[in-house]
mmCIF file of C-alpha atoms and ligand atoms in Angstrom:
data_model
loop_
_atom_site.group_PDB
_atom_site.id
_atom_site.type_symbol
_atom_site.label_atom_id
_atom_site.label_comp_id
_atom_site.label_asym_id
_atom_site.label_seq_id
_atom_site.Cartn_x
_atom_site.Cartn_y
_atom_site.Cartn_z
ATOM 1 C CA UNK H 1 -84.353 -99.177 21.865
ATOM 2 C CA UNK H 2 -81.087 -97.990 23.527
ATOM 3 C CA UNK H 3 -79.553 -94.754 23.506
ATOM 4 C CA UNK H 4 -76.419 -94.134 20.637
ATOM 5 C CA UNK H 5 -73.596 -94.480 22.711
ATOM 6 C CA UNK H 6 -71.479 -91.222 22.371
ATOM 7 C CA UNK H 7 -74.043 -89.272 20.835
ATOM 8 C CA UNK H 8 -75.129 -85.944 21.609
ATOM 9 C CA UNK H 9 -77.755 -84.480 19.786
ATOM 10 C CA UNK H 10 -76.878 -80.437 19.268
ATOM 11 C CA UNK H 11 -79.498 -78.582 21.312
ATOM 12 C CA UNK H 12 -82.730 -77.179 19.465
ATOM 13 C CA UNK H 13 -82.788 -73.585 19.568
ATOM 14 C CA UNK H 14 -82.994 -70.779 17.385
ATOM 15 C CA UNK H 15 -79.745 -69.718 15.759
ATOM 16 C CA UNK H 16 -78.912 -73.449 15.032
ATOM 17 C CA UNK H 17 -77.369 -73.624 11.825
ATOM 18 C CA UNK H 18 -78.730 -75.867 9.144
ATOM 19 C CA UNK H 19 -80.712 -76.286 5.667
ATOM 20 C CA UNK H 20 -84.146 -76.278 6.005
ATOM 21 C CA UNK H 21 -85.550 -78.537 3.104
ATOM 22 C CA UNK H 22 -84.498 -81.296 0.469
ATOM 23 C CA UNK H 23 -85.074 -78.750 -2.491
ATOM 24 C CA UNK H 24 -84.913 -81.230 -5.055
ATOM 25 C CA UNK H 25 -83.040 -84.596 -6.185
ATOM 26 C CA UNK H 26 -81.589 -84.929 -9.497
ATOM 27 C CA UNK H 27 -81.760 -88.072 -11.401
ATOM 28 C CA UNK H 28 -79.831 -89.051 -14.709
ATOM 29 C CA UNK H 29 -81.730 -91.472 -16.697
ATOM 30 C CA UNK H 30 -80.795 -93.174 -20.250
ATOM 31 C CA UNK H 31 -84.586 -92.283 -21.925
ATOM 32 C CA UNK H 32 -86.268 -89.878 -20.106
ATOM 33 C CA UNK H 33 -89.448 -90.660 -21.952
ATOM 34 C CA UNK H 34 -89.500 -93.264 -19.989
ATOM 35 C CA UNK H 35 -89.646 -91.812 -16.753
ATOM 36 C CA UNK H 36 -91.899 -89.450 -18.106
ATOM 37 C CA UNK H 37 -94.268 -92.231 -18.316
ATOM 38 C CA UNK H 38 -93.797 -94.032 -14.936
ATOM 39 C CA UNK H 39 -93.960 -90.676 -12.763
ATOM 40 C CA UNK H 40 -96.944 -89.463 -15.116
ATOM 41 C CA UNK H 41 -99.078 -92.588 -13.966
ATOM 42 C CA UNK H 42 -97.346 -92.195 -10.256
ATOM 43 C CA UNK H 43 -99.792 -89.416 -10.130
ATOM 44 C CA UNK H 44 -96.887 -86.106 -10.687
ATOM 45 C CA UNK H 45 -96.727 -83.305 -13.130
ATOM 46 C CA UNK H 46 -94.317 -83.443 -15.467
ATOM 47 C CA UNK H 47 -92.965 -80.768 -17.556
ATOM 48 C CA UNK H 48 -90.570 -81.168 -20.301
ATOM 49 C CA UNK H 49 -87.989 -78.601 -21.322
ATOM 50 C CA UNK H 50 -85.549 -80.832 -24.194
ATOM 51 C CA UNK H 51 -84.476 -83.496 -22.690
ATOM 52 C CA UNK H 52 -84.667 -82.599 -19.501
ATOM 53 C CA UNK H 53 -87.721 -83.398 -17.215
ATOM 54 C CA UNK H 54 -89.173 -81.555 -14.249
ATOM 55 C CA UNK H 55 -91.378 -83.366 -11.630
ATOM 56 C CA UNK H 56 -93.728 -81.324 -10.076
ATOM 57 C CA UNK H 57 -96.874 -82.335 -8.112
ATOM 58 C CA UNK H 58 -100.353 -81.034 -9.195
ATOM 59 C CA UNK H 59 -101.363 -77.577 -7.092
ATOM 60 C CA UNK H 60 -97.495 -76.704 -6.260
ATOM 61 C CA UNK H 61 -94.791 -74.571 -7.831
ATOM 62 C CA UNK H 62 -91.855 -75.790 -6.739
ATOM 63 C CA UNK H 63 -90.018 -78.522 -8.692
ATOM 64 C CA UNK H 64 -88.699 -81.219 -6.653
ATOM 65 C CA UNK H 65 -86.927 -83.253 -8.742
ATOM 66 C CA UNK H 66 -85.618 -83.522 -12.419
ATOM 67 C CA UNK H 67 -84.541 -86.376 -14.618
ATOM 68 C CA UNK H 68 -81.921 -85.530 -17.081
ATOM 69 C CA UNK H 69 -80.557 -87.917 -19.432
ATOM 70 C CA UNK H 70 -77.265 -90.269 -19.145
ATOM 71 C CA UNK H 71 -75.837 -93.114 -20.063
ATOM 72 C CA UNK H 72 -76.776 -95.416 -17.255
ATOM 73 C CA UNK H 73 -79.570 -94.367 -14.216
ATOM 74 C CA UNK H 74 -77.794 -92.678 -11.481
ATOM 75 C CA UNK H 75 -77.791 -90.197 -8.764
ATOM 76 C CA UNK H 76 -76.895 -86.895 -10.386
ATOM 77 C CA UNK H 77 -77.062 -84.925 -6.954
ATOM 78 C CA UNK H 78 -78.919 -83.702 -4.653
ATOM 79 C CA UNK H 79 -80.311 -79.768 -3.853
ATOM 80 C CA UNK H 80 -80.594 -78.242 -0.610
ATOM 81 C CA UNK H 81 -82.676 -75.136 0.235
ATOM 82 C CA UNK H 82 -81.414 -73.137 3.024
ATOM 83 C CA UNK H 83 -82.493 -69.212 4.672
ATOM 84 C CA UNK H 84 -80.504 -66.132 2.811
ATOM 85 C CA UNK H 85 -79.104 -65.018 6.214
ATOM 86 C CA UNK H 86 -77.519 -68.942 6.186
ATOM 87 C CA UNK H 87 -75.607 -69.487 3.134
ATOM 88 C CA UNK H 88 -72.737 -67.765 3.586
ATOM 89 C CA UNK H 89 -72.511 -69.158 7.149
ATOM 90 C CA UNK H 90 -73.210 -72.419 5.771
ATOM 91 C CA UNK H 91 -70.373 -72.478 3.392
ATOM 92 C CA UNK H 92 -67.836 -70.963 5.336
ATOM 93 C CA UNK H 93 -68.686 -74.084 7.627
ATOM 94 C CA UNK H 94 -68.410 -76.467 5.029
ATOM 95 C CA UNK H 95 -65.184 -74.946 3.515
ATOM 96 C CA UNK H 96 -64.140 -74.908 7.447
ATOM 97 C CA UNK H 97 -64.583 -78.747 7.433
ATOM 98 C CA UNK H 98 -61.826 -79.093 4.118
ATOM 99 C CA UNK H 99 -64.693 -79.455 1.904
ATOM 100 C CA UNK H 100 -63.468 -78.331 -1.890
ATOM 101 C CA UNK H 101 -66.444 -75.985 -3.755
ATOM 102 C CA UNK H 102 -66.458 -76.859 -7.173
ATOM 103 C CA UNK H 103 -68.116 -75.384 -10.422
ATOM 104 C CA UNK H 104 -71.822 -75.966 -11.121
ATOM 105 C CA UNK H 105 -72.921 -78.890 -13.773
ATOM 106 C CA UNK H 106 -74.058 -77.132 -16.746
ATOM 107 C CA UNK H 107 -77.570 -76.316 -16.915
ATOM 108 C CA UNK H 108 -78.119 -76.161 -13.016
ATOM 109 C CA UNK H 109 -76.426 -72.657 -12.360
ATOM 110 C CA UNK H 110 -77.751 -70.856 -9.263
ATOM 111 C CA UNK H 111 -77.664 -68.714 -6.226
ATOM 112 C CA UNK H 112 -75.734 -71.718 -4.367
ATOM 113 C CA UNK H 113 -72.414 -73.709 -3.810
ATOM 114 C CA UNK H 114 -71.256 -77.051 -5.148
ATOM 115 C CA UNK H 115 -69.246 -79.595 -3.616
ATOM 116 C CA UNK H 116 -69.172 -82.983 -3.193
ATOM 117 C CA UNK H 117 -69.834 -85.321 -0.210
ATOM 118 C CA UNK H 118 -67.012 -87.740 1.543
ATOM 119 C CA UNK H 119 -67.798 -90.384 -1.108
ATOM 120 C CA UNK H 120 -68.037 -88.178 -4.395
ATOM 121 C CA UNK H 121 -71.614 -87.683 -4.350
ATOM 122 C CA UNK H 122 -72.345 -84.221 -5.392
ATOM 123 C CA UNK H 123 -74.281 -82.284 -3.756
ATOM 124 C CA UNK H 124 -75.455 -78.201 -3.853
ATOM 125 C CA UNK H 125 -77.045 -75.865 -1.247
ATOM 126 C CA UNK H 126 -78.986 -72.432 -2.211
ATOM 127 C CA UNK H 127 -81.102 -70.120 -0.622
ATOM 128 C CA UNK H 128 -85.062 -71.019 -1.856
ATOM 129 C CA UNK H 129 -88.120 -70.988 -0.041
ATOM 130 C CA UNK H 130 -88.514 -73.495 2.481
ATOM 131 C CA UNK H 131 -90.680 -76.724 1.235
ATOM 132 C CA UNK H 132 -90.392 -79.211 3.795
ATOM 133 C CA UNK H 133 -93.266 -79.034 5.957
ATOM 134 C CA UNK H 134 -94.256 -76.378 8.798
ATOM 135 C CA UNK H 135 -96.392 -78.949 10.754
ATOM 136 C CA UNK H 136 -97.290 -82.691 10.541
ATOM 137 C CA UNK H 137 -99.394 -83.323 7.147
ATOM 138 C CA UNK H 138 -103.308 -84.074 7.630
ATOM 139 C CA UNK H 139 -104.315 -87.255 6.734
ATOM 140 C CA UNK H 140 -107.819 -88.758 5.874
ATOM 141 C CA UNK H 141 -109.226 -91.563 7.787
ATOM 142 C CA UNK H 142 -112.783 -91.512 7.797
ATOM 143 C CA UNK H 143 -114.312 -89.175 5.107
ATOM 144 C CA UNK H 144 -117.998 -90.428 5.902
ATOM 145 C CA UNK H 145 -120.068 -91.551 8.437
ATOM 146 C CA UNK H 146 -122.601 -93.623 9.402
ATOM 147 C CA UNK H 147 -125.663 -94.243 6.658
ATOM 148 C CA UNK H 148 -123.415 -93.771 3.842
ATOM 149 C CA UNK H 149 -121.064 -95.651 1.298
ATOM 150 C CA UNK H 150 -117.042 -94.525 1.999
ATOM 151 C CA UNK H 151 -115.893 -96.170 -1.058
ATOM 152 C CA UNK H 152 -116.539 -95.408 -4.803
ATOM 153 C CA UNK H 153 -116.538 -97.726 -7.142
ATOM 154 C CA UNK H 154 -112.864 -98.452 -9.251
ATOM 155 C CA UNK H 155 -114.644 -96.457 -12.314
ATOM 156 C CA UNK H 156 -115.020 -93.256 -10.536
ATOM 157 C CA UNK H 157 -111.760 -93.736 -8.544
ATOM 158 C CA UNK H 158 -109.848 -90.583 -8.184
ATOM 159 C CA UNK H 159 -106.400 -90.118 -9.991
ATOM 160 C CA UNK H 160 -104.238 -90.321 -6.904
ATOM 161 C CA UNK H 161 -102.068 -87.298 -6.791
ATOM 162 C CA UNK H 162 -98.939 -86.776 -4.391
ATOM 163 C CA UNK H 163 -99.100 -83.526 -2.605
ATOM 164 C CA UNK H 164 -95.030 -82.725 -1.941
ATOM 165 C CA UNK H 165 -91.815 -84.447 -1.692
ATOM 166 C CA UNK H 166 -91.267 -85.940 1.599
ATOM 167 C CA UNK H 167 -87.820 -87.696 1.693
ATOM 168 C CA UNK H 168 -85.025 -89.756 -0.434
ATOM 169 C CA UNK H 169 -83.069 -92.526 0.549
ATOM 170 C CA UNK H 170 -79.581 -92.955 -0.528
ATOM 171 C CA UNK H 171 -77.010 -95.873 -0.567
ATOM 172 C CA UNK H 172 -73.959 -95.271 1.440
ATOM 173 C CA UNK H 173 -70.949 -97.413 2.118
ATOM 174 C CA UNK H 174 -70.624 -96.007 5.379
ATOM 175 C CA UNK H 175 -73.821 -95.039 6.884
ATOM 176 C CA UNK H 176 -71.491 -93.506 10.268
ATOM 177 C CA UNK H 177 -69.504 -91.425 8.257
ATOM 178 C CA UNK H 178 -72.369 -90.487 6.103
ATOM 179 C CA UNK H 179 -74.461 -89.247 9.792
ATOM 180 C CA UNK H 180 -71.217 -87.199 10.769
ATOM 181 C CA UNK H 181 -71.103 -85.676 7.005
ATOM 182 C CA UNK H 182 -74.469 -84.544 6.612
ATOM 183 C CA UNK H 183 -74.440 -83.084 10.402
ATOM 184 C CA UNK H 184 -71.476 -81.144 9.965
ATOM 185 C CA UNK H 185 -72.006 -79.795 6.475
ATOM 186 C CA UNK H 186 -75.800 -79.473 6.124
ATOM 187 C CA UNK H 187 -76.532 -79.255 9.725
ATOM 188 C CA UNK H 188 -79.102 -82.018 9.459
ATOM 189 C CA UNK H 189 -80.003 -84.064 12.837
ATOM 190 C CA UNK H 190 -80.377 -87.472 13.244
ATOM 191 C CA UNK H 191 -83.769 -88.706 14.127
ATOM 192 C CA UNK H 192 -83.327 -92.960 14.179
ATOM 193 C CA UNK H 193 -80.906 -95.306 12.973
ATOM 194 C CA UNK H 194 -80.791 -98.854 13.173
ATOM 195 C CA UNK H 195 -76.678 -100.186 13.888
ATOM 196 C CA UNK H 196 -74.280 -98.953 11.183
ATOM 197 C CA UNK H 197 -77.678 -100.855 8.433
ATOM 198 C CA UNK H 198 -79.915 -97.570 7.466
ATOM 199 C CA UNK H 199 -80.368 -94.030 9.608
ATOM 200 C CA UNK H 200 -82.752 -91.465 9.089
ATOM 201 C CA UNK H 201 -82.109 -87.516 9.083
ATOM 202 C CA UNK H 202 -84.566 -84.228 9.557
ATOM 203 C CA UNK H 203 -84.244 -80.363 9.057
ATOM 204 C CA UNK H 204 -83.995 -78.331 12.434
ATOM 205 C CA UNK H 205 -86.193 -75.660 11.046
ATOM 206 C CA UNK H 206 -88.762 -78.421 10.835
ATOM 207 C CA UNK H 207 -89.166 -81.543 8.420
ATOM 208 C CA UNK H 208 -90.696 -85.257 8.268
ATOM 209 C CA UNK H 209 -89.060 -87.379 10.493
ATOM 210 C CA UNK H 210 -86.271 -87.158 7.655
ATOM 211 C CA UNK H 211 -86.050 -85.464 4.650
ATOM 212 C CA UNK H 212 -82.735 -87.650 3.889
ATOM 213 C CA UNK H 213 -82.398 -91.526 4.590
ATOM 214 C CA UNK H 214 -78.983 -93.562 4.061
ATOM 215 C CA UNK H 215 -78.638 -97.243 3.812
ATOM 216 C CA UNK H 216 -75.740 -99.450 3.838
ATOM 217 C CA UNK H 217 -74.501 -100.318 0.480
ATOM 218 C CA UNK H 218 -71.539 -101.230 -1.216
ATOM 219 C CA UNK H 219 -71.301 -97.803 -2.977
ATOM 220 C CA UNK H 220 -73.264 -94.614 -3.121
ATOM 221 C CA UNK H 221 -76.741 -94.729 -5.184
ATOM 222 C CA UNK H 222 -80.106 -93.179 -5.145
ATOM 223 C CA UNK H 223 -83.350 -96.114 -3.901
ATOM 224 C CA UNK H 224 -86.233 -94.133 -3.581
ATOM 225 C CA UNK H 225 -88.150 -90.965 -3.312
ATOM 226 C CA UNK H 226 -91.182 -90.928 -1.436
ATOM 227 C CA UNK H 227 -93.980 -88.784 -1.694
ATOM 228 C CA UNK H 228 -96.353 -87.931 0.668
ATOM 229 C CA UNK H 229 -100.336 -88.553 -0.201
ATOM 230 C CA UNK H 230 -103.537 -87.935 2.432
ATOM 231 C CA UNK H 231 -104.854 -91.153 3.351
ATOM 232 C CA UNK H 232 -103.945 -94.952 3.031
ATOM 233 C CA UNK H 233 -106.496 -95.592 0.626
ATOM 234 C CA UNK H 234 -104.559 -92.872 -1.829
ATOM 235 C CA UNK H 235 -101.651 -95.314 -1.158
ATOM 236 C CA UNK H 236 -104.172 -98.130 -2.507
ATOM 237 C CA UNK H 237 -105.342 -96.478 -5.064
ATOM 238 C CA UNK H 238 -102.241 -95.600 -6.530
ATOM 239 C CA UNK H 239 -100.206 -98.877 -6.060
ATOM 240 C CA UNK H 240 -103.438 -100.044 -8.159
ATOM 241 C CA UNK H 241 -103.107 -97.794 -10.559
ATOM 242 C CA UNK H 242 -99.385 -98.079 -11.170
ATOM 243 C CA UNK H 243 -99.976 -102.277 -11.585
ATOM 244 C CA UNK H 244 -102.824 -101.859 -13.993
ATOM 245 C CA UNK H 245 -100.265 -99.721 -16.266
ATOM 246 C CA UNK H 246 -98.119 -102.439 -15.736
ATOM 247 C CA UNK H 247 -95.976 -101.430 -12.820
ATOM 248 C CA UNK H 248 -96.471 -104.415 -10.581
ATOM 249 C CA UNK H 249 -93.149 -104.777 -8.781
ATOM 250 C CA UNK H 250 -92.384 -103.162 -5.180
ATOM 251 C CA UNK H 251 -93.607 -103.855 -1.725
ATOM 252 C CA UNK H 252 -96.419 -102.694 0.655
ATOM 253 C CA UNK H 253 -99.177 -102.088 1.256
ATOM 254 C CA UNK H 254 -96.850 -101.677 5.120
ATOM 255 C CA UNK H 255 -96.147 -99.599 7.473
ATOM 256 C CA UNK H 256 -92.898 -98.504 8.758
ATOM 257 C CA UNK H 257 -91.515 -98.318 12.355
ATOM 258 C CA UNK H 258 -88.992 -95.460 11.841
ATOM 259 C CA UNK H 259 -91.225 -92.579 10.416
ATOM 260 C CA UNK H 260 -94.296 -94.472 10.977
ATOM 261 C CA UNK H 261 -95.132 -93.920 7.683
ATOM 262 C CA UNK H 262 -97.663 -96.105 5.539
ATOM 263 C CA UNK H 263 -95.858 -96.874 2.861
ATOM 264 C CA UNK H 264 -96.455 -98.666 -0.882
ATOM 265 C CA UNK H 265 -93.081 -98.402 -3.181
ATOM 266 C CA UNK H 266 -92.886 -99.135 -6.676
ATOM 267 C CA UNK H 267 -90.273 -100.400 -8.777
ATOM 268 C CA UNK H 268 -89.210 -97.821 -11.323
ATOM 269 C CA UNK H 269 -87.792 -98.828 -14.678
ATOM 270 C CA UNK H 270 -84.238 -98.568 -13.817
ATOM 271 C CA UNK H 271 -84.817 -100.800 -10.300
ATOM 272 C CA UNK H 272 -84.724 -97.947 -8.272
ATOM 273 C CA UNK H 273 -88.323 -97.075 -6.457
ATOM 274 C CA UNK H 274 -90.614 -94.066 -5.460
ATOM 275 C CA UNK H 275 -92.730 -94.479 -2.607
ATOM 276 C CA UNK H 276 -96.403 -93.446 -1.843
ATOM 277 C CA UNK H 277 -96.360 -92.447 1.890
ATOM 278 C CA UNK H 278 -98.592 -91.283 4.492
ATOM 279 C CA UNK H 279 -98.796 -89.857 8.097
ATOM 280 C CA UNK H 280 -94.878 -89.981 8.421
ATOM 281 C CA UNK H 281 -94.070 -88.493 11.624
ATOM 282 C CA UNK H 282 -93.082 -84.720 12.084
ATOM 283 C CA UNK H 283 -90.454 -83.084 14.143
ATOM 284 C CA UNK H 284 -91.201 -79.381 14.574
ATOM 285 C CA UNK H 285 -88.939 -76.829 14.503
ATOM 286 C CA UNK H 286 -86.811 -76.511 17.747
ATOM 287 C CA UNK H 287 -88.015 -79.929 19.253
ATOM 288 C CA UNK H 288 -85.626 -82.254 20.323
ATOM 289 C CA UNK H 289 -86.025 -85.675 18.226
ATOM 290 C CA UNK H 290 -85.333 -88.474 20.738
ATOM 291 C CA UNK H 291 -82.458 -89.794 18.676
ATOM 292 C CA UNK H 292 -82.034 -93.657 19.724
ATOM 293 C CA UNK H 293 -80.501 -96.599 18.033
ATOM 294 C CA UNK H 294 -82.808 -99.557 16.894
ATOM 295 C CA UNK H 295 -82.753 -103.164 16.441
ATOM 296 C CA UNK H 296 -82.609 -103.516 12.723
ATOM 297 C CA UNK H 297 -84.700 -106.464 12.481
ATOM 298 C CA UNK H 298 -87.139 -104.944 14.810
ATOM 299 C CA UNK H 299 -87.420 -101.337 13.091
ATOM 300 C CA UNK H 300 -87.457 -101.774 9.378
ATOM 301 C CA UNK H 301 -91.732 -102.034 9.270
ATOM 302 C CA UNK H 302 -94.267 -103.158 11.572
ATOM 303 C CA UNK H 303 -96.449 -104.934 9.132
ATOM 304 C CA UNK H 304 -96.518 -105.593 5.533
ATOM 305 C CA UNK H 305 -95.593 -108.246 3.184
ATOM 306 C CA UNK H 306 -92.736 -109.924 2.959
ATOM 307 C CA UNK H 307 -90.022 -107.950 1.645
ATOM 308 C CA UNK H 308 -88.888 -108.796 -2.094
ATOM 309 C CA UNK H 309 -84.987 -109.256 -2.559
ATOM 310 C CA UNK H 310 -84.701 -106.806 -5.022
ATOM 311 C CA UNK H 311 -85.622 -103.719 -2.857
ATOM 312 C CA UNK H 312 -82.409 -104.017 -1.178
ATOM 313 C CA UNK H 313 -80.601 -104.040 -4.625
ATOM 314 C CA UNK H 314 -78.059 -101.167 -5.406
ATOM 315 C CA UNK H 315 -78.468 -100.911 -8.954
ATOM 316 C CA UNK H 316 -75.672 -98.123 -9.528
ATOM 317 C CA UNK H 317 -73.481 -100.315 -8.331
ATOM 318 C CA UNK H 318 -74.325 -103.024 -10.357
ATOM 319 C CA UNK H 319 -76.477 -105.299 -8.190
ATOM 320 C CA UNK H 320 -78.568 -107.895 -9.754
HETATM 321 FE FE1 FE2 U 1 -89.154 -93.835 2.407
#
């Protein structure tokens, strides 16, 4: 682990300027009954409204992603939730920086500002209530103890059921110029990267060890959301669930090295993934992430399987 040369972390304090939480990613989908089906059995709670779909988890409000429907599965864009007092701040920044605003897609009108990032991806910041974490999420290790059985049997095996959002990872061509982007626009930090291959971004008001991931690709592209769940055997049980429905591609069970996350993905229908995830690190609000620059092939995960070819696959750009 060596330091980044040249990089100097802005310093944590109150006042910073930033978004405070991935509000919600947007995909575009050719036959969003589809999806309907694969997030349904991830374990989220989907509402329809047309043709457009809303994914919500079970026991929360807020809607952190949609699927609406296109010709080909892409990234439509991605929402970020910032504090009233910031926006205008925010966007003066980003105007500042000889970012062009631009109008709204139809259909996703709102409070916020459009533009798109250095590579075309578009992108929109409003003022909504803060949904990334305010502390580290509990997790469940040991829910008996001694005399009596911890497991049930796979009959009376819970439906696992995400509890939030914690993160997406996007393809970038440049992962460098991607960092510099998303720090001077959305004021986001970096936390880890590994050479110019994948880095990993959090929220100074407080987020997962990143709310937004990028990873070297020949073009932009979405490759998974991940969702956090309490305990590793939630991961289990819903990587299980997902193959006996006839999802059976990913990788995991693992864990990761950046995050620290225990991780399961699964293969979506359009080759993309979502991720179960659990006890990814936090970084509270005004801490100061010890931002270093990793090995790749000694920071990717610290155990698991082997990793299948096509997880590294950019779809969107026509990958096979
Ligand atoms: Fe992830």
């Amino acid at each position: 682990m060596t330091a980044i040369a040249g990089y100097v972390a802005p310093e944590a304090k109150s006042g910073d300027l930033g978004v405070h939480s991935l509000d919600q990613f947007v995909l575009a989908v050719p036959d969003a009954n589809v999806a309907e089906d694969f997030y349904t059995n991830f374990g989220l709670n989907m509402e329809r409204n047309g043709n457009t779909l809303a994914i919500k988890t079970f026991g929360h409000e807020h809607r952190w992603g949609s699927v609406v429907e296109g010709k080909t599965k892409a990234l439509h864009h991605l929402s970020f939730g910032c504090y009233a007092e910031d926006i205008a701040r925010l966007k003066a920044r980003i105007e500042g920086a000889g970012v062009k605003l631009i109008d709204p897609p139809p259909g996703f009108e709102s409070n916020g500002f459009w533009f798109r990032n250095h590579e075309g991806v578009l992108m929109e910041i409003k003022v909504a209530p803060k949904v990334s974490p305010d502390h580290k999420s509990d997790s469940i290790w040991s829910p008996v103890g001694p005399g009596a059985a911890g497991a049930t049997t796979r009959e009376k095996s819970p439906k696992v059921r995400p509890r939030r959002l914690s993160h997406v990872l996007i393809f970038t061509a440049d992962v460098l110029a991607s960092i510099q982007f998303f720090e001077r626009t959305l004021g986001l930090r970096l936390s880890d990267k590994a050479s110019d291959l994948v880095a990993f971004m959090h929220g100074i008001h407080g987020s997962d060890h990143h709310l937004l991931a990028l990873v070297k690709s020949s073009a932009p592209g979405f490759h998974h959301c991940s969702w956090d769940v309490s305990s590793v055997n939630d991961i289990g049980l819903g990587a299980m669930r997902m193959a006996d429905k006839g999802w059976t591609k990913g990788w995991g069970l693992g864990r990761h090295v950046l995050g620290s996350n225990y991780l399961h993905y699964v293969r979506d229908p359009w080759g993309s993934f979502s991720e179960y995830s659990c006890d990814i690190d936090y970084i509270p609000k005004e801490d100061r992430w010890p931002a270093a620059d990793h090995k790749p092939e000694d920071s990717f995960y610290l155990w698991g399987p082997e990793v299948p070819r096509e997880f590294t696959l950019n779809c969107e750009a026509g990958e096979s």
